[in-house]
Tab-separated table of C-alpha atoms and ligand atoms in Angstrom:
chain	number	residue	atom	x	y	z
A	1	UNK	CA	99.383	39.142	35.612
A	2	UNK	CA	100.275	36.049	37.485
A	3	UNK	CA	97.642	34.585	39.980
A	4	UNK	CA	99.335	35.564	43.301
A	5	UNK	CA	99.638	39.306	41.958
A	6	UNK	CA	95.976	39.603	41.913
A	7	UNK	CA	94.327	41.612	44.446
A	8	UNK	CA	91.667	44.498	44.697
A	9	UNK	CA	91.857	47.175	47.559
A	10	UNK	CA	88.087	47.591	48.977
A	11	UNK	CA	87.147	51.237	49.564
A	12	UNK	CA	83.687	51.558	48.749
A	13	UNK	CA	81.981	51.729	51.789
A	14	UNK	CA	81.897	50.217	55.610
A	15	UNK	CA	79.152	48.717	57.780
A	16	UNK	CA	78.852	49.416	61.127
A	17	UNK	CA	75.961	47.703	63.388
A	18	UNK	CA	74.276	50.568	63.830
A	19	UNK	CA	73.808	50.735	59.913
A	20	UNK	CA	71.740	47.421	59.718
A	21	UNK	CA	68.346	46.711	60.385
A	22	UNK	CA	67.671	44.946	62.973
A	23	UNK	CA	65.898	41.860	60.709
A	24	UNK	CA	68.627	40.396	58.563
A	25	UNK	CA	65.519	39.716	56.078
A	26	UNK	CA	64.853	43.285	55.731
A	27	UNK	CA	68.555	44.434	55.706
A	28	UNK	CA	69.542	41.319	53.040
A	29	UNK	CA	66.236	42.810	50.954
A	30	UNK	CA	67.725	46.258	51.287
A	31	UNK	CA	71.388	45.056	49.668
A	32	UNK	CA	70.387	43.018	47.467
A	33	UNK	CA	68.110	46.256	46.197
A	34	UNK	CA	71.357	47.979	46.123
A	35	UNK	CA	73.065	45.321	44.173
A	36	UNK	CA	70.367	45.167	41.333
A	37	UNK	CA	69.928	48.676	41.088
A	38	UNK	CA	73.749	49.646	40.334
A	39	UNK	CA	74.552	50.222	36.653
A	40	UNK	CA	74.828	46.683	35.325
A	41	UNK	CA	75.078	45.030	32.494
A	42	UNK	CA	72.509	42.535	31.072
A	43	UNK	CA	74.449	39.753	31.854
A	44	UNK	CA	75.248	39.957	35.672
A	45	UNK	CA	72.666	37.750	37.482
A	46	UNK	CA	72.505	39.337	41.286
A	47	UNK	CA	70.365	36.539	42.283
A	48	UNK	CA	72.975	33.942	41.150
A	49	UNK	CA	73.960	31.537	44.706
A	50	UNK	CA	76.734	29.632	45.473
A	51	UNK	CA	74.511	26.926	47.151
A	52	UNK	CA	76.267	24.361	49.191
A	53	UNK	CA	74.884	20.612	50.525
A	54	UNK	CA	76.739	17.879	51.802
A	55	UNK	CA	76.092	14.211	51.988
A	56	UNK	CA	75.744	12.046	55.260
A	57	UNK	CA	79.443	10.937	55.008
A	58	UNK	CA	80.537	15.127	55.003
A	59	UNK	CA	81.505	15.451	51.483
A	60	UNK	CA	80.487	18.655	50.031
A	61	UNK	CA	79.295	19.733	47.028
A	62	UNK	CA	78.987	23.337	45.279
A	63	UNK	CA	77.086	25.209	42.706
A	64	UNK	CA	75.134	28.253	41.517
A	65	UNK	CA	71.553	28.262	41.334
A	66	UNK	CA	69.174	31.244	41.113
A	67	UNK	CA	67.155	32.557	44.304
A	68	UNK	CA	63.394	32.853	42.764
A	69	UNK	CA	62.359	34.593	45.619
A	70	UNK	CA	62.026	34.927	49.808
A	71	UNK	CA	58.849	33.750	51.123
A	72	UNK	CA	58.027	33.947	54.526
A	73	UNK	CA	61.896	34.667	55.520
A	74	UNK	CA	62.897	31.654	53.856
A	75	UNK	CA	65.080	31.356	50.183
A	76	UNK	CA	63.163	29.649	47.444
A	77	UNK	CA	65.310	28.192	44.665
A	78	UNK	CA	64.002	25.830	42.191
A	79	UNK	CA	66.056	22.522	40.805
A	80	UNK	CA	65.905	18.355	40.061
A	81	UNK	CA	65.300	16.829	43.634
A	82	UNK	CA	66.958	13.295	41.918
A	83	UNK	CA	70.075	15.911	41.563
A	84	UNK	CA	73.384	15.083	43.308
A	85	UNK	CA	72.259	18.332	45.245
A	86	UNK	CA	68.707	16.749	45.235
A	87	UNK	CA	70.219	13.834	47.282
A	88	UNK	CA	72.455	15.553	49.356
A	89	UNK	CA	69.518	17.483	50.939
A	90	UNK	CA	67.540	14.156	51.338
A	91	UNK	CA	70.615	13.353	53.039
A	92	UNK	CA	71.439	16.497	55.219
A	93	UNK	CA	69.069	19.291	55.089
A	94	UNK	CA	71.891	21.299	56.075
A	95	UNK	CA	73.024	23.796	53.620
A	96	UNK	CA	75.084	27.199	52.873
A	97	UNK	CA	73.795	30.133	50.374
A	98	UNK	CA	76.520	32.034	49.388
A	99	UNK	CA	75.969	35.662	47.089
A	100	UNK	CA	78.828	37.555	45.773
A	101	UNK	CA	78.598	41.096	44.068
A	102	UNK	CA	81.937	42.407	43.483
A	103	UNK	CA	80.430	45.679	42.089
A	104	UNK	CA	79.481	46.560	45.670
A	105	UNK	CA	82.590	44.526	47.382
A	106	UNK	CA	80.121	42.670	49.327
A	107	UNK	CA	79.516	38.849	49.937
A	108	UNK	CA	76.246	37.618	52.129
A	109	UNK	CA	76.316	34.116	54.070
A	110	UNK	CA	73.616	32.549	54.584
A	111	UNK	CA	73.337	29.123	56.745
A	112	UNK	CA	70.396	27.283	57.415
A	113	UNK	CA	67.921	24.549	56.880
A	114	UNK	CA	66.311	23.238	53.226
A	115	UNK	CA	63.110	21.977	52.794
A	116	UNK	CA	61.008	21.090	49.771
A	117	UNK	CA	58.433	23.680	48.706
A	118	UNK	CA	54.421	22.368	48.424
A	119	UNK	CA	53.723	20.796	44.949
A	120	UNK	CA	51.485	23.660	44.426
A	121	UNK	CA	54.484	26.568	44.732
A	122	UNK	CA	56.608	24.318	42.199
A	123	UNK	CA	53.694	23.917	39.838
A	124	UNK	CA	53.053	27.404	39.691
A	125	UNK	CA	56.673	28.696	39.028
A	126	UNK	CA	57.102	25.736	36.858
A	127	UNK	CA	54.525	27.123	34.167
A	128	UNK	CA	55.528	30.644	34.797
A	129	UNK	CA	59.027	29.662	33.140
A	130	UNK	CA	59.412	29.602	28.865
A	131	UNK	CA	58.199	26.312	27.451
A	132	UNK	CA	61.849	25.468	26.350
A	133	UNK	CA	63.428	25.322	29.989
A	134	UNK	CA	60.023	23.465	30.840
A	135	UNK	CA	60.640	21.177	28.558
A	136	UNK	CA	64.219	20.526	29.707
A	137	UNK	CA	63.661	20.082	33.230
A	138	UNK	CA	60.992	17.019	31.694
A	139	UNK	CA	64.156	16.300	29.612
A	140	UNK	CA	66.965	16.240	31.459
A	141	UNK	CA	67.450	13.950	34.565
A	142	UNK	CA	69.781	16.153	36.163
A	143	UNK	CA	73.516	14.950	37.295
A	144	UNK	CA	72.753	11.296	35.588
A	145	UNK	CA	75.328	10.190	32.688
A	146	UNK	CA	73.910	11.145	29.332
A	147	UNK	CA	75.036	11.584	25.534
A	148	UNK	CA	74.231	14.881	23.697
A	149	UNK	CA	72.191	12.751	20.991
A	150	UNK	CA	70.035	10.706	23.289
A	151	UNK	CA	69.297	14.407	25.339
A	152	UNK	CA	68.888	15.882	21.830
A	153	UNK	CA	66.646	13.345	20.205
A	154	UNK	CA	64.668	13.025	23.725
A	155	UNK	CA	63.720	16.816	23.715
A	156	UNK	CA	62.970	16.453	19.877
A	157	UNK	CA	60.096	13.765	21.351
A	158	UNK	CA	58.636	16.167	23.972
A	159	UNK	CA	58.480	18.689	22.108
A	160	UNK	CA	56.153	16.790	19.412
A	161	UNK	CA	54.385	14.912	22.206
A	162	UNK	CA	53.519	18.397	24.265
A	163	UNK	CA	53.202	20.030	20.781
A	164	UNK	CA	49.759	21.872	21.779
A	165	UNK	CA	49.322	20.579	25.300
A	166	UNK	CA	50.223	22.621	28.804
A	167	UNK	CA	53.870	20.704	29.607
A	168	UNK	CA	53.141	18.562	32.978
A	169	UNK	CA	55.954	19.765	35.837
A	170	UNK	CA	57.610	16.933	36.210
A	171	UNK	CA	57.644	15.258	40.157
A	172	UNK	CA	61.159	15.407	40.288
A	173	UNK	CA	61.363	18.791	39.767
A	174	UNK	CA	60.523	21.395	42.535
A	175	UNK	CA	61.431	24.490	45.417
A	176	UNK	CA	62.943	23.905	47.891
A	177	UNK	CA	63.230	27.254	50.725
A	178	UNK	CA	65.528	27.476	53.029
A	179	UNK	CA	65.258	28.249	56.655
A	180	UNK	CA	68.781	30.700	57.962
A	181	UNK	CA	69.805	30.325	61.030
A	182	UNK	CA	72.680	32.449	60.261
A	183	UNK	CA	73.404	35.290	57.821
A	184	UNK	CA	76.545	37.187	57.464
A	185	UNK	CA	76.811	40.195	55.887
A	186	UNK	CA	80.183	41.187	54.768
A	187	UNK	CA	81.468	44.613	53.392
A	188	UNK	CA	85.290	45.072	52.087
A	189	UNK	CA	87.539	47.263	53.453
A	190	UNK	CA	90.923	48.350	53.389
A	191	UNK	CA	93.831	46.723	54.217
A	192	UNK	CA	91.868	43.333	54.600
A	193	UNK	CA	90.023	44.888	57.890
A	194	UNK	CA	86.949	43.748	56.423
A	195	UNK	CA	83.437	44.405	57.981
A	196	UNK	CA	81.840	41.305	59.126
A	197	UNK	CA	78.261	41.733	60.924
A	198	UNK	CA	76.346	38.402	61.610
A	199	UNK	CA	72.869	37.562	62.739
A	200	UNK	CA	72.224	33.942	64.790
A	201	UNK	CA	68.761	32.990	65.401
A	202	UNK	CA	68.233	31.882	69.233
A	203	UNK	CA	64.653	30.932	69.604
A	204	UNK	CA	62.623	33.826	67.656
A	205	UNK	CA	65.194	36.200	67.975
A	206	UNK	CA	67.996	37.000	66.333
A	207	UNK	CA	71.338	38.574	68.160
A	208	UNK	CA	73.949	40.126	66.020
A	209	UNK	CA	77.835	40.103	66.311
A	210	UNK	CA	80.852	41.209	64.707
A	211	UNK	CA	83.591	38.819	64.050
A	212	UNK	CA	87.057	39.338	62.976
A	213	UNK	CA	87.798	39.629	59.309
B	301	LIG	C1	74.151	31.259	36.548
B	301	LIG	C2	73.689	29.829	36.823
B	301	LIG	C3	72.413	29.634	37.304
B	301	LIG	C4	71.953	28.339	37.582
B	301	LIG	N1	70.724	28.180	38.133
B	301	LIG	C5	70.304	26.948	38.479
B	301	LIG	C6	69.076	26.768	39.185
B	301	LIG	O1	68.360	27.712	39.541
B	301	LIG	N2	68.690	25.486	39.465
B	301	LIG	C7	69.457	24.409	39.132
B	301	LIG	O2	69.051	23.279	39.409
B	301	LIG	N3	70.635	24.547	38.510
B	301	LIG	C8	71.094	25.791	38.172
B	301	LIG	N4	72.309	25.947	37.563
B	301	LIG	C9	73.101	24.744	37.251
B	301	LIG	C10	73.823	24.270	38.533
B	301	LIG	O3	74.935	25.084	38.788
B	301	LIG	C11	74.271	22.789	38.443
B	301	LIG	O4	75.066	22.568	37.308
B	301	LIG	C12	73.083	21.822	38.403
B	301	LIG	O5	72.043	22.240	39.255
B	301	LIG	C13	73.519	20.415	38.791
B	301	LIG	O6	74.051	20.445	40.088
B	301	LIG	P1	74.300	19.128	40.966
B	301	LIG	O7	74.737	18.040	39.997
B	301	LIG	O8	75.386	19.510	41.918
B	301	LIG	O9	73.019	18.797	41.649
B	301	LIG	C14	72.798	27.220	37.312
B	301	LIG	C15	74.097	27.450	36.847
B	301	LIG	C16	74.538	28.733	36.622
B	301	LIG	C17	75.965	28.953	36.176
């Protein structure tokens, strides 16, 4: 099938503002329930992001990363701060979370502001994860030029050197949670009339609209 013949019709259900809870917290907590808890296989990662940042100049850059969890209202996600993405938030705290989960036909859109987690959060998730992945965020210096032998033979060295020690979190790597000021939740429909509620944060509260599909 050629790319322009591609196209799904959207029929599995609507969303109507009545139907969401008035916190967008509690009604993104409430789909993304729905998205884990559909017959899945192994392999589908409902917390997978498309996470968004942009430098001071307004070039943008995109890429998954895994939500590890929402704190206080705010999404946590854990990465390299000396990333390109790293840099770009340095930059422009600014940023887009993006989920997708076809299974359900729905997308959520989340806007808002990142900021670095406390030392103590990262520390804590850091030694919660398997040695190995430990071990590579100590090895790799993310979005720097490498070869494969010098990351090869470097994690070959760690893994000596931390042979029976706890692995140190390294201080570039750490949370950061973001702050929405908007989040759009988006339902398919038919005949491209999509569903489109959003929720903008004006002082402490937040007002919800519909826009146009
Ligand atoms: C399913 C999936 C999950 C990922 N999760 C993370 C993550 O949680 N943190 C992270 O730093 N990179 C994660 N990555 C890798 C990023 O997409 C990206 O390659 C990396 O963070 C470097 O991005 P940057 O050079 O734009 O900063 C993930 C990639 C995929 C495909």
């Amino acid at each position: 099938m050629s790319i322009h013949q591609m196209r799904q019709t959207y029929t599995l259900s609507g969303l109507q503002e009545n139907d969401v809870d008035r916190d967008p917290i509690v009604q993104f907590e409430k789909w993304f329930q729905e998205a884990q808890s559909s017959d899945l296989p192994d392999w589908v990662e409902v917390n997978a992001m498309t996470l968004s940042t942009s430098d001071k100049a307004g070039c943008v850059t995109s890429r998954i990363v895994l939500l590890k969890g929402i704190e206080d209202g705010k999404f946590v996600f854990f990465t390299n701060y000396g990333s390109t993405k790293g840099g770009q938030i340095e930059a422009n705290p600014s940023v887009s979370l993006c989920f997708f989960w076809p299974h359900l036909q729905r997308q959520v859109c989340i806007a808002g502001t990142a900021l670095k987690t406390s030392r103590e959060v990262s520390q804590t998730y850091f030694h919660s994860r398997p040695r190995g992945s430990q071990l590579g965020a100590n090895v790799s210096m993310q979005s720097s030029e490498v070869t494969a032998s010098d990351l090869q033979s470097r994690m070959s060295e760690l893994e000596q050197k931390y042979a029976d020690q706890e692995i140190p979190c390294p201080d570039h790597w750490g949370g950061y949670e973001v702050t929405p000021s908007t989040i759009e939740f988006w339902q398919g429909r038919p005949s491209r009339l999509h569903d489109r509620i959003v929720f903008r944060k004006s002082d402490k509260a937040w007002n919800i609209v519909r826009l146009s599909p």
